[in-house]
Coordinates of C-alpha atoms and ligand atoms in Angstrom, one line a residue:
M26 CA -17.0 4.4 4.1
T27 CA -20.0 2.6 2.7
D28 CA -20.5 -1.2 3.0
R29 CA -20.6 -1.4 -0.8
V30 CA -17.1 0.2 -1.1
A31 CA -15.7 -2.0 1.6
A32 CA -17.3 -5.2 0.3
N33 CA -16.1 -5.0 -3.3
T34 CA -12.6 -3.7 -2.6
P35 CA -10.9 -7.1 -2.7
Q36 CA -12.5 -7.9 -6.1
R37 CA -11.4 -4.5 -7.5
I38 CA -7.9 -5.0 -6.2
A39 CA -7.8 -8.5 -7.7
T40 CA -8.8 -7.0 -11.1
L41 CA -5.9 -4.6 -10.9
Q42 CA -3.5 -7.3 -9.8
R43 CA -4.4 -9.3 -12.9
M44 CA -3.4 -6.4 -15.2
F45 CA 0.0 -6.8 -16.8
S46 CA 2.0 -3.8 -17.9
K47 CA 4.5 -4.4 -20.6
N48 CA 7.8 -2.6 -21.0
R49 CA 10.9 -3.1 -23.2
T50 CA 12.2 -6.0 -21.0
H51 CA 9.1 -8.0 -21.7
R52 CA 9.3 -7.3 -25.4
K53 CA 13.0 -8.4 -25.5
L54 CA 12.2 -11.5 -23.5
E55 CA 9.4 -12.5 -25.7
E56 CA 11.3 -11.9 -28.9
R57 CA 14.3 -14.1 -27.6
F58 CA 12.0 -16.8 -26.4
L59 CA 9.9 -17.0 -29.5
N60 CA 13.0 -17.1 -31.6
L61 CA 14.3 -20.2 -29.6
L62 CA 10.9 -21.8 -29.6
E63 CA 10.4 -21.4 -33.3
R64 CA 13.9 -22.8 -33.9
R65 CA 13.2 -25.8 -31.8
R66 CA 9.9 -26.5 -33.5
V67 CA 11.5 -26.4 -36.9
E68 CA 14.3 -28.7 -35.7
L69 CA 11.7 -31.2 -34.3
Q70 CA 9.8 -31.2 -37.6
A71 CA 12.9 -31.7 -39.6
G72 CA 14.1 -34.5 -37.2
M73 CA 17.2 -32.5 -36.3
I74 CA 18.9 -32.4 -33.0
A75 CA 20.8 -29.2 -32.2
E76 CA 22.1 -27.8 -28.9
A77 CA 19.6 -25.7 -27.0
R78 CA 20.2 -22.3 -25.6
C79 CA 19.6 -20.5 -22.3
I80 CA 18.0 -17.2 -21.5
A81 CA 18.9 -15.5 -18.2
L82 CA 16.5 -12.9 -17.0
I83 CA 18.3 -10.9 -14.3
G84 CA 16.9 -8.2 -12.0
A85 CA 16.6 -7.2 -8.4
S86 CA 13.9 -8.4 -6.0
G87 CA 10.6 -6.9 -7.1
S88 CA 11.7 -6.1 -10.6
G89 CA 9.1 -8.5 -11.9
K90 CA 11.1 -11.6 -13.1
T91 CA 8.7 -14.3 -11.9
R92 CA 5.7 -12.4 -13.2
A93 CA 7.4 -11.8 -16.6
A94 CA 8.1 -15.5 -17.0
E95 CA 4.6 -16.5 -16.0
H96 CA 3.1 -14.0 -18.4
L97 CA 5.4 -15.0 -21.2
F98 CA 4.4 -18.6 -21.0
A99 CA 0.7 -18.0 -20.4
T100 CA 0.3 -15.8 -23.4
Q101 CA 1.8 -18.1 -26.0
P102 CA -0.8 -20.1 -27.9
D103 CA -0.4 -23.8 -28.3
L104 CA 1.9 -24.4 -25.4
V105 CA 1.0 -27.1 -22.9
L106 CA 1.9 -25.7 -19.5
H107 CA 0.3 -27.8 -16.9
N108 CA 0.3 -31.4 -15.8
C109 CA -3.1 -32.5 -17.3
D110 CA -4.4 -35.4 -19.3
S111 CA -1.8 -34.7 -22.0
S112 CA 1.5 -36.5 -21.6
R113 CA 3.1 -33.4 -23.2
L114 CA 4.4 -30.6 -21.1
D115 CA 6.1 -28.0 -23.3
I116 CA 7.4 -25.9 -20.4
A117 CA 8.3 -27.1 -16.9
S118 CA 8.7 -24.4 -14.4
F119 CA 10.0 -24.6 -10.8
Q120 CA 11.6 -22.6 -8.1
V121 CA 15.0 -23.6 -6.7
P122 CA 14.2 -25.4 -3.4
S123 CA 16.1 -25.1 -0.2
P124 CA 18.6 -26.6 0.5
A125 CA 19.6 -26.2 -3.1
T126 CA 21.7 -29.4 -3.3
L127 CA 21.9 -30.9 -6.8
K128 CA 20.0 -33.9 -5.5
F129 CA 17.1 -31.9 -4.1
V130 CA 16.9 -29.6 -7.1
G131 CA 16.7 -32.7 -9.3
Q132 CA 14.0 -34.1 -7.2
T133 CA 12.0 -30.9 -7.5
A134 CA 12.5 -31.0 -11.3
L135 CA 11.2 -34.6 -11.3
E136 CA 8.1 -33.6 -9.3
T137 CA 7.5 -30.7 -11.7
L138 CA 7.5 -33.3 -14.4
G139 CA 4.8 -35.2 -12.6
Y140 CA 7.1 -37.9 -11.1
E141 CA 7.3 -38.6 -7.4
L142 CA 10.5 -40.2 -6.3
R143 CA 9.7 -43.0 -3.7
R144 CA 13.3 -44.2 -3.1
D145 CA 16.5 -42.5 -2.2
R146 CA 18.6 -42.1 -5.3
S147 CA 21.9 -40.4 -6.0
A148 CA 22.0 -36.9 -7.6
Q149 CA 23.4 -38.5 -10.8
I150 CA 20.6 -41.0 -11.1
I151 CA 18.0 -38.4 -10.3
W152 CA 19.3 -36.1 -13.0
S153 CA 19.4 -38.9 -15.6
M154 CA 15.7 -39.6 -14.6
V155 CA 15.0 -35.8 -15.1
K156 CA 16.4 -36.0 -18.6
A157 CA 14.4 -39.1 -19.4
H158 CA 11.2 -37.5 -18.2
L159 CA 11.9 -34.3 -20.1
Q160 CA 12.1 -36.3 -23.2
A161 CA 9.1 -38.5 -22.4
R162 CA 7.0 -35.3 -21.8
R163 CA 8.5 -33.6 -24.8
T164 CA 9.5 -30.6 -22.7
M165 CA 11.2 -27.9 -24.7
F166 CA 12.0 -25.5 -22.0
L167 CA 12.8 -25.7 -18.3
H168 CA 12.3 -22.5 -16.3
I169 CA 14.2 -22.3 -13.1
D170 CA 13.2 -19.4 -10.9
E171 CA 15.4 -18.0 -8.1
A172 CA 18.2 -19.5 -10.0
Q173 CA 20.8 -17.5 -8.1
D174 CA 20.1 -19.9 -5.2
L175 CA 21.7 -22.7 -7.2
M176 CA 25.1 -21.3 -6.2
R177 CA 24.3 -20.3 -2.6
H178 CA 26.5 -22.1 0.0
Q179 CA 28.0 -24.4 -2.7
T180 CA 31.6 -25.6 -2.5
P181 CA 33.6 -25.0 -5.7
R182 CA 33.1 -28.7 -6.5
E183 CA 29.3 -28.6 -6.1
L184 CA 29.2 -25.4 -8.1
N185 CA 31.0 -27.2 -11.0
A186 CA 28.5 -30.0 -10.8
V187 CA 25.6 -27.5 -11.0
V188 CA 27.1 -25.8 -14.0
S189 CA 27.8 -29.1 -15.8
T190 CA 24.3 -30.3 -15.1
L191 CA 22.8 -27.2 -16.7
K192 CA 25.1 -27.6 -19.7
S193 CA 24.2 -31.2 -20.1
L194 CA 20.5 -30.3 -20.4
L195 CA 21.4 -27.9 -23.2
Q196 CA 23.7 -30.4 -24.9
H197 CA 21.7 -33.6 -24.5
K198 CA 22.3 -35.9 -27.4
S199 CA 18.7 -37.0 -28.0
W200 CA 16.5 -34.4 -26.3
P201 CA 18.2 -31.0 -25.6
V202 CA 16.2 -28.7 -23.4
G203 CA 16.3 -24.9 -23.5
L204 CA 16.6 -23.1 -20.2
L205 CA 15.1 -19.9 -18.8
L206 CA 16.9 -18.9 -15.6
T207 CA 15.4 -16.1 -13.7
G208 CA 17.2 -14.6 -10.8
T209 CA 19.0 -11.7 -9.0
A210 CA 22.4 -10.3 -9.9
E211 CA 24.3 -13.3 -8.3
L212 CA 23.0 -15.3 -11.2
K213 CA 25.6 -13.6 -13.4
T214 CA 28.4 -15.1 -11.2
L215 CA 26.9 -18.6 -11.7
I216 CA 26.8 -18.1 -15.5
N217 CA 30.2 -16.5 -15.7
H218 CA 31.7 -19.4 -13.7
D219 CA 32.0 -21.4 -16.9
P220 CA 32.8 -19.9 -20.3
Q221 CA 31.1 -22.8 -22.0
L222 CA 27.9 -22.1 -20.2
A223 CA 28.3 -18.3 -20.7
R224 CA 28.5 -18.5 -24.4
R225 CA 25.2 -20.4 -24.6
V226 CA 23.4 -17.8 -22.6
F227 CA 21.4 -14.8 -23.8
P228 CA 21.4 -12.4 -20.8
I229 CA 18.5 -9.9 -20.4
E230 CA 18.7 -7.4 -17.5
V231 CA 15.3 -6.1 -16.3
A232 CA 15.3 -2.4 -17.2
R233 CA 15.2 -0.2 -14.1
L234 CA 13.1 2.9 -14.0
N235 CA 14.8 6.2 -14.8
I236 CA 13.0 9.3 -13.7
L237 CA 14.7 11.4 -16.4
V238 CA 13.1 9.4 -19.2
D239 CA 10.2 7.5 -17.6
S240 CA 8.3 10.3 -15.8
D241 CA 5.4 10.5 -18.3
R242 CA 5.1 6.8 -18.6
I243 CA 4.8 6.5 -14.8
L244 CA 2.1 9.1 -14.6
K245 CA 0.2 7.4 -17.4
A246 CA 0.5 4.1 -15.5
I247 CA -1.1 5.7 -12.4
A248 CA -3.9 7.1 -14.6
H249 CA -4.4 3.7 -16.3
Y250 CA -4.7 1.8 -13.1
A251 CA -6.9 4.5 -11.5
K252 CA -9.3 4.3 -14.6
A253 CA -9.4 0.5 -14.3
A254 CA -10.3 0.9 -10.6
G255 CA -13.0 3.4 -11.3
I256 CA -11.1 6.0 -9.2
A257 CA -10.5 9.6 -10.3
V258 CA -7.1 11.2 -10.4
S259 CA -6.6 14.9 -10.9
A260 CA -4.0 16.5 -13.1
D261 CA -2.8 18.2 -10.0
T262 CA -1.9 14.9 -8.4
L263 CA -0.4 13.6 -11.6
N264 CA 2.7 15.7 -11.4
P265 CA 6.4 14.9 -12.0
D266 CA 7.2 15.2 -8.3
L267 CA 4.8 12.3 -7.6
A268 CA 6.5 10.2 -10.3
A269 CA 9.9 11.0 -8.9
R270 CA 8.8 10.0 -5.4
L271 CA 7.2 6.8 -6.6
V272 CA 10.3 5.7 -8.6
H273 CA 12.4 6.2 -5.5
A274 CA 9.9 4.4 -3.3
A275 CA 10.0 1.5 -5.7
D276 CA 13.8 1.5 -5.7
R277 CA 13.5 2.0 -9.5
E278 CA 11.9 -1.4 -9.9
F279 CA 9.1 -1.7 -12.4
G280 CA 7.2 -4.5 -10.6
L281 CA 7.3 -2.7 -7.3
M282 CA 6.1 0.5 -8.9
N283 CA 3.0 -1.3 -10.2
E284 CA 2.4 -3.0 -6.9
M285 CA 2.6 0.4 -5.1
I286 CA 0.2 2.1 -7.5
I287 CA -2.3 -0.7 -6.8
Q288 CA -1.8 -0.4 -3.0
S289 CA -2.3 3.4 -3.1
L290 CA -5.6 2.9 -5.0
E291 CA -6.5 0.4 -2.3
E292 CA -5.8 3.1 0.3
A293 CA -8.3 5.3 -1.5
M294 CA -10.9 2.5 -1.7
I295 CA -10.7 1.6 2.0
T296 CA -11.1 5.2 3.1
G297 CA -14.1 5.4 0.7
D298 CA -12.5 8.1 -1.4
E299 CA -13.6 8.4 -5.1
E300 CA -10.3 10.1 -6.0
V301 CA -6.7 9.0 -5.4
R302 CA -4.4 11.7 -4.0
R303 CA -0.8 12.0 -2.8
E304 CA -1.9 11.2 0.8
H305 CA -3.0 7.7 -0.3
F306 CA 0.6 7.1 -1.6
T307 CA 1.9 8.4 1.7
S308 CA -0.2 5.9 3.7
M309 CA 0.7 3.1 1.3
F310 CA 4.3 3.7 2.0
R311 CA 3.8 4.1 5.7
K312 CA 2.1 0.7 5.8
R313 CA 4.7 -1.0 3.6
A314 CA 7.8 0.4 5.3
G315 CA 6.5 0.9 8.8
C316 CA 8.4 4.1 9.0
V317 CA 7.9 7.5 10.7
D318 CA 6.6 10.3 8.4
G319 CA 10.1 11.9 8.5
L320 CA 11.3 8.9 6.5
N321 CA 8.3 8.7 4.3
V322 CA 9.3 9.2 0.6
F323 CA 5.9 10.9 0.0
V324 CA 6.4 13.4 2.8
D325 CA 10.1 14.2 3.2
D326 CA 11.5 17.1 1.0
D327 CA 14.8 15.3 0.8
F328 CA 13.3 12.0 -0.1
E329 CA 16.1 10.7 -2.2
R330 CA 18.3 10.1 0.9
I331 CA 15.8 7.6 2.3
D332 CA 16.9 3.9 2.1
V333 CA 13.6 2.4 0.9
R334 CA 14.6 -1.2 1.4
R335 CA 14.9 -0.6 5.1
L336 CA 11.8 -1.5 7.0
L337 CA 10.5 -0.2 10.3
D338 CA 13.0 2.8 10.2
H339 CA 12.4 5.3 12.9
G340 CA 15.6 7.2 12.2
D341 CA 17.1 6.4 15.5
D342 CA 19.6 3.7 14.7
A343 CA 21.1 4.7 11.4
Ligands
ATP26 N1 4.6 -6.4 -15.8 C1 3.9 -6.2 -14.6 N2 2.7 -5.6 -14.6 C2 2.1 -5.5 -13.4 N3 2.6 -5.8 -12.2 C3 3.8 -6.4 -12.2 C4 4.5 -6.7 -13.4 N4 5.7 -7.3 -13.1 C5 5.7 -7.4 -11.8 N5 4.6 -6.9 -11.2 C6 4.2 -6.9 -9.8 O1 5.4 -6.6 -9.1 C7 5.6 -7.4 -7.9 C8 6.9 -8.1 -8.0 O2 6.9 -9.0 -9.1 P1 7.7 -10.4 -9.0 O3 7.3 -11.2 -7.9 O4 7.5 -11.0 -10.4 O5 9.2 -9.9 -8.8 P2 10.5 -10.7 -8.8 O6 11.5 -10.0 -9.6 O7 10.3 -12.1 -9.1 O8 11.0 -10.6 -7.3 P3 11.8 -11.6 -6.3 O9 13.2 -11.6 -6.8 O10 11.6 -11.0 -4.9 O11 11.1 -13.0 -6.5 C9 4.4 -8.3 -7.9 O12 3.4 -7.8 -7.1 C10 3.9 -8.4 -9.3 O13 2.6 -8.7 -9.5
MG27 MG1 10.4 -13.9 -8.1

């Protein structure tokens, strides 16, 4: 390994991590969001007030929900996204805090809107302040990440309060605010808890990888990242068997697959190799899962039996 290779590896990896791959989920999300955004802008211009709508982006851990939302907002022109000199904040985005009490969630929303609460207030007052600040900052969308946590450990009464708070944002009389909820499958239970909320939601499930149809695309993704990294990859390495193993290793999640390709390229870089090969995928998986080679997806013939979400598996306590 030369010093030059070792020294610039972090920069090369950072470049790869900044790359964003689009699939049909991102296109669907963007189309839905732009439709709602455009509608809202027209209503504002016309001085009309209509109920807002909610988009729910649902997928497993590592599917790429947080990244999809960040990318969606960052790539729209003319949106004010950060607390800066402008009093306008078109999109406010926060992650559900823990504990996810209505009061604490409201307080987090207020902080996101640039307001720090100095006195203890009731959940009701906090949420009326949130609505006032959303209006003052002309916020059109509120993005709540890890939204499934809104229902974790809630009593039925608290759950009703959460759902009616979400509805009241959409139905606000003077400043309705659209919602983007991103979360895991439990988020469906939250939405389906109330038919009035459910009918205002456009659900989008993050598409999972399917080796029967996605094999070529996956091999192209490996080639694309390798090229951006300045690392060679032979046609021999880029075979359907590698794609099938990678899909399984990533538990069919798109985000994890991209992450694993980058980490495999990093393995090639840190060993000073100019070419990425299957062995780099093997060591990537070994490092991630902490497993023995018998349970490594890139080694075992019967790789589909391996539970890839299980860490540090040594095959002795199954
Ligand atoms: N479109 C994409 N292009 C490239 N990399 C992506 C893409 N989407 C996600 N990733 C990568 O996949 C990994 C997981 O993404 P992310 O954190 O967005 O998943 P998530 O669904 O929010 O997971 P969790 O539910 O655990 O928060 C990250 O390393 C992220 O950079
Ligand atoms: Mg996330």
